[in-house]
Coordinates of N, CA and C in Angstrom, one line a residue:
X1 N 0.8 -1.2 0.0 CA 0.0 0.0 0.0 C 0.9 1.2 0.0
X2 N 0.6 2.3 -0.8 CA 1.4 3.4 -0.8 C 1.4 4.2 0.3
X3 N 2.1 5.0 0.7 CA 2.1 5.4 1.6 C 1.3 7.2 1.2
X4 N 0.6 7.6 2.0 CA -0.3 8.8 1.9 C 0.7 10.0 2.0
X5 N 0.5 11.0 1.1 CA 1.1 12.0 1.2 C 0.1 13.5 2.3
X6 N 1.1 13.8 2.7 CA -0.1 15.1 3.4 C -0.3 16.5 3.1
X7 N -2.1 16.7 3.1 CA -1.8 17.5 2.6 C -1.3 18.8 3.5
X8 N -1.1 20.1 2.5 CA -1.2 21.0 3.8 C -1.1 22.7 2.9
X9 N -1.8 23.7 3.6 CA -1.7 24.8 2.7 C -0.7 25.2 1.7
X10 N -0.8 25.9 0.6 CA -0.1 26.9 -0.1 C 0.9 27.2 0.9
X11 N 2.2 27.3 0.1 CA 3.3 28.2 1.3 C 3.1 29.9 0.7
X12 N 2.7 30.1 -0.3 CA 2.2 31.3 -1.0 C 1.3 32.1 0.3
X13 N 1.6 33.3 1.1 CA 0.9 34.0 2.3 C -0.4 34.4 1.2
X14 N -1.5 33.9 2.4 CA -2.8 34.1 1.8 C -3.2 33.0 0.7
X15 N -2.7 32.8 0.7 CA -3.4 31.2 -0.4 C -3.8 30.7 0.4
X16 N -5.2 30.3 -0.1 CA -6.3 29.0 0.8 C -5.6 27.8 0.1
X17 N -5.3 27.7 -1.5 CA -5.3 26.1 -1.5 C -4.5 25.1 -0.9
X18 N -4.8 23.8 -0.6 CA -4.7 22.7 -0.1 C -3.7 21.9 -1.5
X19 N -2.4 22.0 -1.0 CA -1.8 21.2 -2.1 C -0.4 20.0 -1.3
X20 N -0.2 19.0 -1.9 CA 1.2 18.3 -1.5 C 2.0 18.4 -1.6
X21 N 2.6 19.6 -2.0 CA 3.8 19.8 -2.5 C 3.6 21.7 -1.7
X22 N 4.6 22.4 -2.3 CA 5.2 23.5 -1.3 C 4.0 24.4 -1.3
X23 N 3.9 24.6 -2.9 CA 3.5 25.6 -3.4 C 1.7 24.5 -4.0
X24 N 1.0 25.9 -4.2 CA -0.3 25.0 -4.8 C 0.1 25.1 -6.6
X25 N -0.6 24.4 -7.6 CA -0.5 24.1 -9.0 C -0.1 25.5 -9.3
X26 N -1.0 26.7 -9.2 CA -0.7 27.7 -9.6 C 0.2 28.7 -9.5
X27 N 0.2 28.2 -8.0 CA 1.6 29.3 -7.6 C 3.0 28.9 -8.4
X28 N 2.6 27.3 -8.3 CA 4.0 27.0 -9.2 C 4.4 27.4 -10.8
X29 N 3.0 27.4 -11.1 CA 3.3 27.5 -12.8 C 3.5 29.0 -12.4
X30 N 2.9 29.9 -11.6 CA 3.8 31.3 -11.9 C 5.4 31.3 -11.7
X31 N 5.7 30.6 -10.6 CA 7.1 31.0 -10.1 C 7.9 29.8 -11.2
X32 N 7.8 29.1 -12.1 CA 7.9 28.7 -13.2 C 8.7 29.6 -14.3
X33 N 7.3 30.4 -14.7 CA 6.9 31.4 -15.6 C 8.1 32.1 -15.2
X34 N 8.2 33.0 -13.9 CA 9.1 33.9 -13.6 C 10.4 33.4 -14.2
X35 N 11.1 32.2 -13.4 CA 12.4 31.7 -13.6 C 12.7 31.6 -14.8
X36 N 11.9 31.6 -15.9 CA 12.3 31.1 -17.3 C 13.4 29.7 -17.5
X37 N 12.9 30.0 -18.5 CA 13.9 28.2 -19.2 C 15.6 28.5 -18.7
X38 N 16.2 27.2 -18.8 CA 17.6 27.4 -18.5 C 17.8 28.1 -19.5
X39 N 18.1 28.1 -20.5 CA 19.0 29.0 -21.7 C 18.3 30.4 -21.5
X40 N 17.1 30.2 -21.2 CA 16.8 32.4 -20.9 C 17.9 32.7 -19.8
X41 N 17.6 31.6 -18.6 CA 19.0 31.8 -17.5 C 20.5 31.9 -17.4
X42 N 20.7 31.3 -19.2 CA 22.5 31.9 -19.3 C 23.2 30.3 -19.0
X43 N 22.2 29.1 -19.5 CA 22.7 27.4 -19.1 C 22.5 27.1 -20.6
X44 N 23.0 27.7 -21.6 CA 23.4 26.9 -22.9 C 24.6 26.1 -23.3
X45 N 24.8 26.4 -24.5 CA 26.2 25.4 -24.9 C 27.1 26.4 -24.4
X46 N 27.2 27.6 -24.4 CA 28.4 28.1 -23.8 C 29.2 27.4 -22.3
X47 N 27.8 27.6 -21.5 CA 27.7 27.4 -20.1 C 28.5 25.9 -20.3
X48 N 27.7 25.1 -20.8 CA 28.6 23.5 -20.8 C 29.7 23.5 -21.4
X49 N 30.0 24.1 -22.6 CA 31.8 23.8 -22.5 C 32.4 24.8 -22.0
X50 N 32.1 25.6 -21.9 CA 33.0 26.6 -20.7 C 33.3 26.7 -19.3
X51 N 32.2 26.4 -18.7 CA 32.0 26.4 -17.7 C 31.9 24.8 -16.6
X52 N 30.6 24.2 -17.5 CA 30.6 22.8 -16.5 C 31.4 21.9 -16.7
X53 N 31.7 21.8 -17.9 CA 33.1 20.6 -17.9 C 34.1 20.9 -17.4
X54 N 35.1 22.1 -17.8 CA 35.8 22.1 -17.1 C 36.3 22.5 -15.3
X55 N 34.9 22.7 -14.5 CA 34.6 22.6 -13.4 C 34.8 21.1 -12.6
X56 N 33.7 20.4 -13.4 CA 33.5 18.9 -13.2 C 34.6 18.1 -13.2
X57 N 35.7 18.5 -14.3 CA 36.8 18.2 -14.4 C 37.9 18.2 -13.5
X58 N 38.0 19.6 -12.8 CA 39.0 20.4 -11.8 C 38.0 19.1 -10.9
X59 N 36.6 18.9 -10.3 CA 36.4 19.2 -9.3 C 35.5 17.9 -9.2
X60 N 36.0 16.4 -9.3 CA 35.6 15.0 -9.6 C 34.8 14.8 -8.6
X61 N 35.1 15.4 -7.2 CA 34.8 14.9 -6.0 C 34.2 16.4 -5.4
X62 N 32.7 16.3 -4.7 CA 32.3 17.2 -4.4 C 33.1 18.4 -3.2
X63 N 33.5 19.3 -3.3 CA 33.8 20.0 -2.5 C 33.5 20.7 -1.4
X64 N 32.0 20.7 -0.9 CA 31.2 20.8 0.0 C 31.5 20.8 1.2
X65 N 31.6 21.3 1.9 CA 32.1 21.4 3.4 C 31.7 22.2 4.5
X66 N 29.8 22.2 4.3 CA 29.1 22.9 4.9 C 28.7 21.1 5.8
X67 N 28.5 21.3 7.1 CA 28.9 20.3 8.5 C 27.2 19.7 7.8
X68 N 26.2 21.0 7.7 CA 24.9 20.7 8.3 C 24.2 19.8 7.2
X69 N 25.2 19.5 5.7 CA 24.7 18.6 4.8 C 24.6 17.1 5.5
X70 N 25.3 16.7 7.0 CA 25.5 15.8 7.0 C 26.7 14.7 6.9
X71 N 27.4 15.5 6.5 CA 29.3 14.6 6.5 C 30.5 15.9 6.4
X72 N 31.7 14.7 6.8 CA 32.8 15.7 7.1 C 33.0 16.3 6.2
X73 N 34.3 17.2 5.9 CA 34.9 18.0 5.4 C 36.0 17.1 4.4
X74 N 35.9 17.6 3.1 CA 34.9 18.0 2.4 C 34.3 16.8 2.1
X75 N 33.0 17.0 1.6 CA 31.9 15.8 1.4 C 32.5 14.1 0.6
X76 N 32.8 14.9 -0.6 CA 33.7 13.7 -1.1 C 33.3 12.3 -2.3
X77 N 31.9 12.9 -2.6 CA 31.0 12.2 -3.4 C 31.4 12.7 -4.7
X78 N 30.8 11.6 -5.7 CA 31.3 12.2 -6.9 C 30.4 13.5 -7.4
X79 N 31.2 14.6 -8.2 CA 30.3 15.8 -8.7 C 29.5 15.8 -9.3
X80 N 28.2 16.0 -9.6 CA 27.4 16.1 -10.7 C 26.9 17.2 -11.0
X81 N 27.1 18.5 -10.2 CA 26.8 20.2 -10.6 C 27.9 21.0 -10.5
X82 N 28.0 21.7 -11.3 CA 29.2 22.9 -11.7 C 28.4 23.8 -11.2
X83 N 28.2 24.5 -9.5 CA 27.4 25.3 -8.7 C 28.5 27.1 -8.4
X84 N 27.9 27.7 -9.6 CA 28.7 28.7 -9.2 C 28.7 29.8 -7.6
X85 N 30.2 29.8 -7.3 CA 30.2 30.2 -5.8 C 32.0 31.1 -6.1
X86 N 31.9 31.8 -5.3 CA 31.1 32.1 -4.0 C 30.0 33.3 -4.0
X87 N 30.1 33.6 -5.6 CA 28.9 34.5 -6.1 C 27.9 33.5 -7.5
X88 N 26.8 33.9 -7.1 CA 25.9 32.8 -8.0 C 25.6 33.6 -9.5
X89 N 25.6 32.8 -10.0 CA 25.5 33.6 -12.1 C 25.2 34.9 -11.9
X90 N 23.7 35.5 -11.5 CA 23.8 36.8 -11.7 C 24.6 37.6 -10.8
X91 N 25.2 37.4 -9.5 CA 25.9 38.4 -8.8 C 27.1 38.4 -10.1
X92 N 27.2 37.3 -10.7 CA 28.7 37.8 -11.4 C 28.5 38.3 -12.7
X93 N 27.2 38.0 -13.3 CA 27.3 39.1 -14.6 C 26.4 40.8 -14.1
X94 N 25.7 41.0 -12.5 CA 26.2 42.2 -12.1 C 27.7 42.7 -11.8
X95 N 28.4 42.2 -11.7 CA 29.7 42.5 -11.7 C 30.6 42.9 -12.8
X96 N 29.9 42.9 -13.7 CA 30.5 42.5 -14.9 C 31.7 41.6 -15.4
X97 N 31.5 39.9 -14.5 CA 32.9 39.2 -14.5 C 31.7 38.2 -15.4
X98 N 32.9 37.2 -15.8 CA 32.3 36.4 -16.9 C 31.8 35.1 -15.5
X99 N 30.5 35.2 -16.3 CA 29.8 33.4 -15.5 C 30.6 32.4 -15.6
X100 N 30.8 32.5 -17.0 CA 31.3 30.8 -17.4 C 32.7 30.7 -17.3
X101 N 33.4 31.6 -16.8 CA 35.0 31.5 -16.4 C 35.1 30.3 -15.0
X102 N 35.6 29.0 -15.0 CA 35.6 28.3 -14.3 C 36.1 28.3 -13.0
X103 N 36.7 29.5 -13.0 CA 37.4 30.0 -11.7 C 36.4 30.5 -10.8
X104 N 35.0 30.4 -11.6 CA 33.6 31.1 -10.3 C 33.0 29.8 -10.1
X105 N 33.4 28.7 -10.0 CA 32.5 27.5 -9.6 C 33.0 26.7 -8.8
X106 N 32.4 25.6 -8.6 CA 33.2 24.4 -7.9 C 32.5 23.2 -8.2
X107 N 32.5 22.1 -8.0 CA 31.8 21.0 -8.2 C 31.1 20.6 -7.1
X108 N 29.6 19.8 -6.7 CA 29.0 19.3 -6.0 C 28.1 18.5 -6.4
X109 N 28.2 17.5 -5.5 CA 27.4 16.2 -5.7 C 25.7 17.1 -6.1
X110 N 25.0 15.8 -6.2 CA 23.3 16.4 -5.9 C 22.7 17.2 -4.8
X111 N 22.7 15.9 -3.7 CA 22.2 16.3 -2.0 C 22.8 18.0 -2.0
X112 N 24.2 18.1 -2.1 CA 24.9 19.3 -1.7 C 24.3 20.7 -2.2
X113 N 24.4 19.9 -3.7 CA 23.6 21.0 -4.3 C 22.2 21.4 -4.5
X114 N 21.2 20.5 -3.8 CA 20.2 21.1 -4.0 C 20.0 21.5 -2.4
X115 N 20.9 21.3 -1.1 CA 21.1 21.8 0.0 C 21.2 23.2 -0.3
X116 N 22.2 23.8 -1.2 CA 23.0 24.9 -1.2 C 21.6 25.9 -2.2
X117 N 21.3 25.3 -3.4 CA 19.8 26.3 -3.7 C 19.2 26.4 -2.9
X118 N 18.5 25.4 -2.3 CA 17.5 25.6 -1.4 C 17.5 26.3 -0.4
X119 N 18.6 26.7 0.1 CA 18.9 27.8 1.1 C 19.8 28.9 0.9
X120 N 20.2 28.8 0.3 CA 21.0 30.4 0.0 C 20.6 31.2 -1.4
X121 N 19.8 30.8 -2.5 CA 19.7 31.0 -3.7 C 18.3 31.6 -3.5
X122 N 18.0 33.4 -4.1 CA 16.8 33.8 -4.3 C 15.9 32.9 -5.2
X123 N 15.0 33.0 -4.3 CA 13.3 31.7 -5.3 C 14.0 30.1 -4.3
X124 N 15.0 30.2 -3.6 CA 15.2 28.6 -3.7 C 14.0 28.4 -2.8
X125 N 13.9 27.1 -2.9 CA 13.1 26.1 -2.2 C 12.5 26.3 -0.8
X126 N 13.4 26.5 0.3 CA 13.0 27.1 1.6 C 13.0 28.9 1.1
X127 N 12.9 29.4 0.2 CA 12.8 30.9 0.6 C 11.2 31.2 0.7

């Protein structure tokens, strides 16, 4: 038997709907809408050969070393995201420094990286 999901309000202030997930249907297809597609966001072919390969490359093994993901220093799992840090894509094209310069990134496993959206990244997850 599957196990029941629960429900519980919109995280949206002032939404009545009742949904399973954070957000209700609609709030999501807006905050969707807003974020636009990766390539509106600056994640095309540039971004992969510029930027994530040779990240992924430098950085085999996740470099993570925030305690509260759950393991030592550094994490140590293999990489699967080129997560630019210690400023995120747009702090660096307000800067006027290049995104896809490999020198703005590092490598991180999944968990790490969707730890590190979800909490530090405007629109993430917990914001």
């Amino acid at each position: 038997m599957a196990k029941s999901q629960r429900w519980r309000v919109c995280s949206v202030p002032r939404c009545p709907e009742y949904t399973q997930h954070g957000k209700c249907d609609s709030h999501r297809r807006e905050a969707e809408q807003r974020r636009g597609s990766a390539r509106q966001r600056g994640y095309g072919a540039e971004h992969e050969d510029r930027f994530r390969g040779p990240v992924l490359r430098r950085d085999p093994t996740c470099v993570c070393e925030v305690q509260a993901h759950g393991h030592g220093t550094p994490c140590g799992q293999p990489s699967r995201h080129a997560d630019h840090h210690p400023l995120d894509r747009r702090a660096l094209v307000a800067a006027g420094l290049d995104p896809n310069d490999p020198r703005h990134g590092r490598g991180l496993c999944g968990p790490c990286h969707s730890s590190h959206t979800a909490n530090e990244q405007p629109g993430g997850w917990n914001r």
